[in-house]
CSV table of C-alpha atoms in Angstrom, one decimal:
chain,number,residue,atom,x,y,z
Y,1,GLU,CA,-14.5,83.4,68.5
Y,2,ILE,CA,-15.8,86.8,68.5
Y,3,LYS,CA,-17.6,88.6,71.6
Y,4,MET,CA,-19.1,92.1,71.3
Y,5,ASN,CA,-20.0,94.1,74.2
Y,6,ASN,CA,-23.0,96.0,74.8
Y,7,PHE,CA,-23.8,98.4,72.0
Y,8,CYS,CA,-23.3,101.8,72.5
Y,9,TRP,CA,-23.3,105.3,70.9
Y,10,GLY,CA,-19.7,106.0,70.8
Y,11,LEU,CA,-16.7,103.7,71.7
Y,12,ASN,CA,-17.1,99.9,71.9
Y,13,LYS,CA,-14.9,97.5,72.4
Y,14,PHE,CA,-14.9,93.5,71.1
Y,15,LYS,CA,-12.9,90.3,71.8
Y,16,ILE,CA,-11.4,87.6,69.4
Y,17,LYS,CA,-10.0,84.7,70.7
Y,18,ALA,CA,-7.3,83.4,68.4
Y,19,LYS,CA,-4.1,81.4,68.0
Y,20,ASN,CA,-0.9,81.8,65.7
Y,21,ASN,CA,-0.2,78.0,64.4
Y,22,THR,CA,3.1,79.4,62.6
Y,23,SER,CA,6.5,79.6,63.8
Y,24,LYS,CA,6.9,83.0,62.7
Y,25,ILE,CA,5.5,86.6,64.2
Y,26,GLN,CA,1.9,87.1,62.6
Y,27,TYR,CA,-0.4,89.9,62.8
Y,28,LEU,CA,-4.4,89.4,63.0
Y,29,SER,CA,-6.4,92.1,60.9
Y,30,THR,CA,-9.7,93.3,62.0
Y,31,PHE,CA,-12.5,95.5,60.5
Y,32,VAL,CA,-15.6,96.5,62.1
Y,33,HIS,CA,-18.1,98.9,60.4
Y,34,SER,CA,-21.1,100.6,62.1
Y,35,PHE,CA,-23.9,101.8,59.7
Y,36,TYR,CA,-27.9,102.9,60.0
Y,37,PRO,CA,-29.1,101.2,57.1
Y,38,GLU,CA,-32.9,102.5,57.4
Y,39,SER,CA,-31.5,106.5,58.0
Y,40,LYS,CA,-32.5,109.2,55.4
Y,41,ARG,CA,-28.9,110.4,56.0
Y,42,PHE,CA,-26.0,107.6,56.3
Y,43,PHE,CA,-24.5,108.2,59.6
Y,44,GLY,CA,-21.6,105.3,60.1
Y,45,THR,CA,-18.0,105.3,60.3
Y,46,GLY,CA,-17.1,105.8,56.9
Y,47,SER,CA,-14.3,103.4,55.7
Y,48,GLY,CA,-14.6,101.7,59.3
Y,49,ILE,CA,-12.1,101.1,61.8
Y,50,TYR,CA,-9.1,98.9,60.9
Y,51,ASP,CA,-6.6,97.1,63.3
Y,52,ALA,CA,-3.9,94.7,63.1
Y,53,PHE,CA,-2.9,92.2,66.6
Y,54,LYS,CA,0.4,90.9,67.5
Y,55,PHE,CA,0.5,87.4,67.7
Y,56,GLU,CA,4.1,85.4,68.6
Y,57,PRO,CA,4.7,82.1,67.1
Y,58,GLY,CA,2.6,79.2,68.4
Y,59,GLU,CA,0.7,82.1,70.6
Y,60,GLU,CA,-3.0,81.6,71.9
Y,61,LYS,CA,-4.9,84.5,73.2
Y,62,THR,CA,-7.9,86.7,73.3
Y,63,ILE,CA,-7.4,90.1,72.0
Y,64,GLU,CA,-9.7,93.1,72.8
Y,65,GLY,CA,-10.4,96.0,70.2
Y,66,GLU,CA,-12.4,99.0,69.8
Y,67,TYR,CA,-14.7,100.2,67.2
Y,68,PHE,CA,-17.1,103.2,67.1
Y,69,ILE,CA,-21.0,103.8,66.8
Y,70,SER,CA,-22.1,107.0,65.4
Y,71,PRO,CA,-25.4,108.7,67.5
Y,72,GLU,CA,-28.6,107.7,65.4
Y,73,HIS,CA,-31.8,106.5,65.8
Y,74,GLY,CA,-33.2,103.0,64.6
Y,75,ILE,CA,-31.7,100.0,63.5
Y,76,CYS,CA,-27.6,99.5,63.3
Y,77,ASN,CA,-25.9,96.9,61.8
Y,78,ILE,CA,-22.2,96.3,63.0
Y,79,LYS,CA,-20.0,94.2,60.7
Y,80,ILE,CA,-17.1,92.8,61.9
Y,81,VAL,CA,-14.4,91.1,59.3
Y,82,VAL,CA,-11.4,89.1,61.0
Y,83,SER,CA,-8.4,87.9,58.1
Y,84,ASN,CA,-5.7,85.6,58.1
Y,85,MET,CA,-2.6,86.3,59.9
Y,86,PHE,CA,0.0,88.5,58.0
Y,87,ASP,CA,4.0,88.8,58.3
Y,88,ASN,CA,3.7,92.5,58.4
Y,89,PRO,CA,1.0,94.8,60.2
Y,90,GLU,CA,0.7,97.4,57.3
Y,91,THR,CA,-1.3,94.6,55.8
Y,92,VAL,CA,-3.7,95.8,58.0
Y,93,PHE,CA,-6.1,97.1,55.1
Y,94,ASP,CA,-5.8,93.7,53.2
Y,95,ARG,CA,-9.1,92.1,53.6
Y,96,THR,CA,-8.7,89.5,50.6
Y,97,ASN,CA,-8.2,86.5,52.9
Y,98,LYS,CA,-10.7,86.6,55.9
Y,99,ILE,CA,-11.4,84.1,58.3
Y,100,THR,CA,-14.7,85.0,59.4
Y,101,GLU,CA,-17.2,87.8,59.0
Y,102,LYS,CA,-20.0,88.5,61.4
Y,103,MET,CA,-23.0,90.7,61.6
Y,104,PHE,CA,-24.8,92.3,64.8
Y,105,THR,CA,-28.2,94.3,64.7
Y,106,VAL,CA,-28.9,96.5,67.6
Y,107,LYS,CA,-32.0,99.2,67.4
Y,108,PHE,CA,-31.2,102.4,69.5
Y,109,ALA,CA,-35.0,103.8,70.5
Y,110,PRO,CA,-35.6,107.4,71.6
Y,111,PRO,CA,-34.4,108.1,74.5
Y,112,ASN,CA,-31.2,106.3,74.1
Y,113,GLN,CA,-29.6,106.1,77.5
Y,114,LYS,CA,-26.9,103.6,76.3
Y,115,VAL,CA,-24.5,106.2,75.5
Y,116,ASN,CA,-20.0,106.2,75.6
Y,117,GLU,CA,-17.3,108.4,75.7
Y,118,PHE,CA,-16.9,109.6,71.7
Y,119,ARG,CA,-13.1,109.1,70.6
Y,120,MET,CA,-11.2,107.1,68.2
Y,121,PRO,CA,-9.8,103.8,69.4
Y,122,LYS,CA,-6.2,104.5,71.4
Y,123,ARG,CA,-4.6,102.0,69.2
Y,124,ASN,CA,-5.4,103.7,66.0
Y,125,LEU,CA,-4.6,107.1,67.4
Y,126,ASP,CA,-1.0,105.5,68.3
Y,127,LYS,CA,-0.9,103.7,65.0
Y,128,PHE,CA,-2.0,106.2,62.6
Y,129,LYS,CA,0.1,109.3,63.5
Y,130,PHE,CA,-1.3,111.2,60.3
Y,131,LEU,CA,-5.0,111.2,61.9
Y,132,SER,CA,-6.3,115.0,62.0
Y,133,GLU,CA,-6.7,116.9,65.4
Y,134,GLU,CA,-10.1,116.9,64.5
Y,135,LEU,CA,-10.4,113.0,64.7
Y,136,LYS,CA,-8.0,113.2,68.0
Y,137,LEU,CA,-11.0,114.5,69.8
Y,138,SER,CA,-12.1,113.3,72.8
Y,139,LEU,CA,-15.9,113.7,74.3
Y,140,PRO,CA,-17.8,112.7,77.0
Y,141,PRO,CA,-21.1,110.5,76.9
Y,142,LEU,CA,-24.4,112.3,75.5
Y,143,LYS,CA,-26.6,113.5,78.2
Y,144,PHE,CA,-30.6,114.4,77.2
Y,145,LYS,CA,-33.4,116.4,78.1
Y,146,GLU,CA,-36.8,115.4,77.1
Y,147,THR,CA,-40.4,117.6,76.7
Y,148,GLU,CA,-43.7,116.9,74.8
Y,149,HIS,CA,-42.0,117.0,71.3
Y,150,PHE,CA,-38.1,117.1,71.4
Y,151,ILE,CA,-35.5,115.1,72.7
Y,152,PHE,CA,-32.3,117.2,73.0
Y,153,TYR,CA,-28.8,115.3,73.3
Y,154,TYR,CA,-25.8,117.6,74.5
Y,155,PHE,CA,-22.8,117.3,76.1
Y,156,PRO,CA,-21.9,117.7,79.9
Y,157,GLY,CA,-20.2,121.0,80.6
Y,158,THR,CA,-21.4,122.9,77.5
Y,159,GLN,CA,-23.2,125.5,76.5
Y,160,ALA,CA,-26.1,123.7,75.2
Y,161,GLU,CA,-26.3,122.1,78.9
Y,162,LYS,CA,-26.3,125.5,80.7
Y,163,ASP,CA,-29.0,126.8,78.5
Y,164,ILE,CA,-31.1,123.5,78.2
Y,165,ASN,CA,-34.4,124.3,79.8
Y,166,VAL,CA,-34.5,127.7,77.9
Y,167,ILE,CA,-33.7,126.3,74.5
Y,168,ALA,CA,-36.4,123.5,75.3
Y,169,GLU,CA,-39.4,126.1,76.1
Y,170,GLU,CA,-38.0,128.3,73.4
Y,171,ARG,CA,-38.5,125.4,70.7
Y,172,GLU,CA,-41.7,124.0,71.8
Y,173,LYS,CA,-43.6,127.3,71.6
Y,174,ILE,CA,-41.7,127.5,67.7
Y,175,LEU,CA,-42.9,124.0,66.9
Y,176,ASN,CA,-46.1,124.8,68.2
Y,177,LYS,CA,-46.1,128.0,66.4
Y,178,ILE,CA,-45.1,126.2,62.8
Y,179,ALA,CA,-47.7,123.3,63.2
Y,180,ARG,CA,-50.6,125.9,63.7
Y,181,MET,CA,-49.5,127.9,60.7
Y,182,VAL,CA,-49.4,124.7,58.3
Y,183,ASN,CA,-52.5,123.4,60.0
Y,184,ILE,CA,-50.5,120.3,61.6
Y,185,ASN,CA,-51.4,118.2,64.5
Y,186,PHE,CA,-48.0,117.2,65.0
Y,187,LYS,CA,-47.4,114.1,67.1
Y,188,GLY,CA,-44.3,112.4,67.7
Y,189,LYS,CA,-40.4,113.9,68.4
Y,190,ILE,CA,-38.0,115.7,67.1
Y,191,PHE,CA,-34.2,114.6,67.9
Y,192,VAL,CA,-32.1,117.6,68.5
Y,193,PHE,CA,-27.9,117.0,68.8
Y,194,PHE,CA,-26.3,119.8,70.0
Y,195,TYR,CA,-22.4,120.3,69.4
Y,196,PRO,CA,-20.2,122.7,70.9
Y,197,ASP,CA,-17.8,123.6,68.0
Y,198,ALA,CA,-17.6,122.6,64.3
Y,199,LYS,CA,-14.6,120.2,64.7
Y,200,SER,CA,-16.6,117.9,66.9
Y,201,LYS,CA,-19.8,117.9,64.7
Y,202,ARG,CA,-17.6,117.0,62.0
Y,203,LYS,CA,-15.5,114.0,63.8
Y,204,ILE,CA,-18.9,112.3,64.9
Y,205,THR,CA,-21.5,113.3,61.8
Y,206,LYS,CA,-19.1,113.9,58.6
Y,207,HIS,CA,-20.9,117.3,57.9
Y,208,GLN,CA,-19.8,120.2,57.3
Y,209,GLY,CA,-21.6,123.6,58.0
Y,210,MET,CA,-23.9,125.2,61.1
Y,211,GLY,CA,-26.7,122.3,61.2
Y,212,LEU,CA,-28.8,120.0,59.2
Y,213,SER,CA,-31.9,118.3,59.2
Y,214,TYR,CA,-33.0,115.1,58.0
Y,215,SER,CA,-36.5,113.3,58.9
Y,216,ASN,CA,-37.2,114.0,62.2
Y,217,THR,CA,-33.4,114.7,63.2
Y,218,ILE,CA,-31.9,118.3,63.5
Y,219,VAL,CA,-28.0,118.4,64.0
Y,220,GLU,CA,-26.5,121.8,65.3
Y,221,ILE,CA,-23.4,123.8,66.7
Y,222,TYR,CA,-24.3,125.6,69.9
Y,223,ASN,CA,-22.3,127.8,71.6
Y,224,LEU,CA,-22.0,131.4,73.0
Y,225,ARG,CA,-20.8,132.5,69.4
Y,226,ALA,CA,-22.4,130.5,67.2
Y,227,LYS,CA,-26.4,129.6,67.3
Y,228,MET,CA,-28.5,128.6,65.0
Y,229,ASP,CA,-31.9,130.6,64.5
Y,230,PRO,CA,-34.1,127.4,65.6
Y,231,ASN,CA,-37.4,128.4,63.4
Y,232,HIS,CA,-35.5,127.0,60.0
Y,233,GLU,CA,-34.8,123.3,61.0
Y,234,ILE,CA,-37.7,122.6,63.2
Y,235,THR,CA,-39.7,124.1,60.0
Y,236,HIS,CA,-38.0,121.6,58.0
Y,237,SER,CA,-38.7,118.6,60.7
Y,238,VAL,CA,-42.8,120.1,60.5
Y,239,THR,CA,-42.9,120.6,56.9
Y,240,ALA,CA,-41.7,116.8,56.2
Y,241,LEU,CA,-45.2,115.6,57.0
Y,242,LEU,CA,-46.5,118.0,54.4
Y,243,GLY,CA,-44.5,116.9,51.3
Y,244,ASP,CA,-41.1,117.0,49.4
Y,245,PRO,CA,-41.0,119.9,47.4
Y,246,PRO,CA,-38.1,121.7,45.5
Y,247,ALA,CA,-35.6,123.4,47.3
Y,248,LEU,CA,-36.8,126.9,46.3
Y,249,PHE,CA,-40.3,126.1,48.2
Y,250,ASP,CA,-38.8,123.7,51.5
Y,251,GLU,CA,-35.7,125.9,52.2
Y,252,GLY,CA,-37.6,129.1,51.3
Y,253,PHE,CA,-40.0,128.5,53.9
Y,254,ALA,CA,-37.9,127.5,56.2
Y,255,THR,CA,-35.8,130.9,55.5
Y,256,TYR,CA,-38.7,132.8,55.8
Y,257,ASN,CA,-39.6,131.2,59.0
Y,258,GLN,CA,-36.4,132.7,60.9
Y,259,LYS,CA,-36.6,135.4,63.1
Y,260,ASP,CA,-37.9,138.4,61.7
Y,261,HIS,CA,-37.7,137.1,58.2
Y,262,LYS,CA,-34.1,137.7,58.8
Y,263,PHE,CA,-31.1,136.0,56.7
Y,264,GLY,CA,-28.4,136.7,58.8
Y,265,ASN,CA,-28.6,140.4,60.0
Y,266,SER,CA,-30.5,141.8,57.0
Y,267,HIS,CA,-34.2,141.2,56.0
Y,268,ILE,CA,-34.5,138.8,53.2
Y,269,ASP,CA,-36.4,141.3,50.9
Y,270,VAL,CA,-33.5,143.4,51.2
Y,271,ILE,CA,-31.0,141.2,50.4
Y,272,ALA,CA,-32.6,140.1,47.7
Y,273,ARG,CA,-33.1,143.5,46.3
Y,274,LYS,CA,-29.3,144.3,46.8
Y,275,TYR,CA,-28.6,141.1,44.7
Y,276,LYS,CA,-31.2,142.3,41.7
Y,277,MET,CA,-29.2,145.6,41.7
Y,278,LYS,CA,-26.2,143.8,40.8
Y,279,ASN,CA,-27.8,141.5,38.7
Y,280,MET,CA,-26.6,138.3,40.7
Y,281,LEU,CA,-30.1,137.0,41.3
Y,282,TRP,CA,-30.5,133.4,40.2
Y,283,LYS,CA,-32.8,133.2,37.2
Y,284,ILE,CA,-36.7,131.6,37.9
Y,285,GLU,CA,-36.0,128.6,35.3
Y,286,ASP,CA,-32.7,128.0,37.4
Y,287,ILE,CA,-33.7,128.4,41.2
Y,288,PHE,CA,-36.8,126.5,40.3
Y,289,SER,CA,-35.3,123.4,39.4
Y,290,PHE,CA,-33.0,123.1,42.3
Y,291,THR,CA,-33.0,119.9,44.5
Y,292,ASP,CA,-30.9,121.5,47.1
Y,293,ILE,CA,-29.9,125.0,48.5
Y,294,GLY,CA,-26.4,125.2,50.2
Y,295,SER,CA,-24.0,123.5,48.0
Y,296,PRO,CA,-21.4,126.1,46.8
Y,297,GLU,CA,-23.1,124.9,43.3
Y,298,THR,CA,-26.3,127.0,44.4
Y,299,LYS,CA,-24.6,130.2,45.7
Y,300,ALA,CA,-26.2,129.6,48.7
Y,301,LEU,CA,-25.7,133.1,50.3
Y,302,ILE,CA,-27.9,134.3,47.2
Y,303,ALA,CA,-30.0,131.3,47.1
Y,304,TYR,CA,-31.4,131.3,50.3
Y,305,PRO,CA,-32.6,134.8,50.6
Y,306,GLU,CA,-33.9,135.0,47.5
Y,307,ALA,CA,-36.2,131.7,47.7
Y,308,ALA,CA,-37.2,133.3,51.0
Y,309,SER,CA,-38.4,136.5,49.5
Y,310,MET,CA,-40.1,134.5,46.7
Y,311,VAL,CA,-41.9,132.4,49.3
Y,312,LYS,CA,-42.8,135.3,51.5
Y,313,TYR,CA,-44.1,137.4,48.2
Y,314,ILE,CA,-46.4,133.9,47.2
Y,315,ILE,CA,-47.9,133.7,50.8
Y,316,GLU,CA,-48.6,137.5,51.2
Y,317,ASN,CA,-49.9,138.1,47.7
Y,318,TYR,CA,-51.4,134.7,46.6
Y,319,GLY,CA,-52.4,133.5,50.3
Y,320,MET,CA,-50.9,130.6,52.6
Y,321,ASP,CA,-53.4,128.0,51.2
Y,322,LYS,CA,-51.7,128.2,47.7
Y,323,PHE,CA,-48.7,128.0,49.2
Y,324,LEU,CA,-49.2,124.8,51.2
Y,325,LYS,CA,-51.1,123.4,47.7
Y,326,LEU,CA,-47.7,124.0,46.1
Y,327,PHE,CA,-45.8,122.5,49.1
Y,328,LYS,CA,-47.7,119.4,48.8
Y,329,THR,CA,-47.9,119.3,45.0
Y,330,LEU,CA,-44.7,120.1,43.7
Y,331,LYS,CA,-42.2,117.2,43.6
Y,332,ARG,CA,-38.3,117.7,44.3
Y,333,SER,CA,-36.4,116.0,41.2
Y,334,ASP,CA,-33.9,117.2,39.0
Y,335,LYS,CA,-35.3,115.4,35.8
Y,336,PRO,CA,-36.4,117.7,33.3
Y,337,GLU,CA,-40.3,115.8,33.2
Y,338,GLN,CA,-40.8,116.3,36.6
Y,339,ILE,CA,-39.6,119.9,36.4
Y,340,GLU,CA,-42.3,120.9,33.5
Y,341,ILE,CA,-45.1,119.0,35.5
Y,342,ASN,CA,-44.1,121.2,38.5
Y,343,LYS,CA,-44.0,124.3,36.2
Y,344,LYS,CA,-47.6,123.4,35.2
Y,345,GLU,CA,-48.9,122.6,38.8
Y,346,PHE,CA,-47.6,126.2,39.6
Y,347,LYS,CA,-49.5,127.6,37.1
Y,348,ASN,CA,-52.7,125.8,38.0
Y,349,ILE,CA,-52.3,126.8,41.5
Y,350,THR,CA,-51.6,130.3,41.4
Y,351,GLY,CA,-53.0,131.6,38.2
Y,352,ARG,CA,-49.4,132.2,36.6
Y,353,ASP,CA,-46.9,130.4,34.9
Y,354,ILE,CA,-43.3,130.8,36.6
Y,355,PHE,CA,-42.0,133.6,34.2
Y,356,THR,CA,-45.0,136.1,35.1
Y,357,PHE,CA,-44.8,135.4,38.8
Y,358,GLU,CA,-41.0,136.2,38.6
Y,359,LYS,CA,-41.9,139.6,36.8
Y,360,GLU,CA,-44.1,140.5,39.6
Y,361,TRP,CA,-41.7,139.8,42.3
Y,362,LEU,CA,-38.8,141.7,40.9
Y,363,ASN,CA,-41.4,144.6,40.3
Y,364,TYR,CA,-42.2,144.1,44.4
Y,365,LEU,CA,-38.8,144.2,45.0
Y,366,ASP,CA,-38.2,147.5,43.2
Y,367,LYS,CA,-40.3,149.2,45.8
Y,368,ILE,CA,-38.2,147.7,48.7
Y,369,LYS,CA,-36.1,150.9,50.3
Y,370,ILE,CA,-32.7,150.3,51.5
Y,371,LYS,CA,-31.3,151.9,54.2
């Protein structure tokens, strides 16, 4: 018999009534896995939560275990597998002789107020001493603030909580500015999750880096020393309604929209000019085919400002209308046939093939003054 408590983000509990019908000490093995089947980014518990519960010979009792649900909106499936009794608790990872398996489904609708603390199950912390300090972190339940276009989630006692009213006002202004820029009447909500540091963000999202954006969700680190430029990820959330072009146009436009057209502390054109002088820029046929920018293979410190500078040149010299047409028409793909279609569409829209465009842009960079 399996009973699941109210499903919440964070730590949850389950109960199982079982009996050891043998004359030996036995261990009941459990495995719980939560996942979001409709999410555009998988937010689950990875390999799931394993545990083993000791039963004396002939003992019948109700055990209580814990499992974890990551914060995300939409349909969440929670699968629990109970396996046969074993002589050795180290066989907890063996699910070959399962007794029963059940799937529970819950929907987390925004703003979600069903939230528990965020920590690993205590029994797992005690059992698996090899767990990293990051996984041992304990965080309190999330709080939230809702505005016209946003729902912000943050942890109590953090810098995000202190700044939340200023954050909310600023981001509404940014969203309205970008929506006007791309001629979109933005409706609906953007969900923003603030984490106080890199460790807490990795613990819950399994994602490296300052932040990420997918669908209408933004995840980022926010503290006194680390604050992302909100223009970048809000641009992604707004323009997701336009299309899904190659990373050159998607990431390039988001980086172009950062405050004062800066990447880090320098203007995107200045950075691109410096990389040109060092012969380090990506060739147009390479960066044009990227499906993402940010991975080590894309040399992000070069590709982000390079793409942004190219986008800036297109907007200022060909016009925003043509850029938006490129954004809506070109398709993100690593398939050679689609890349060739994108090249043809680029020429149809701009009147230039990608190599002529690259030559124009490089000549433009030569005129950029570096102090």
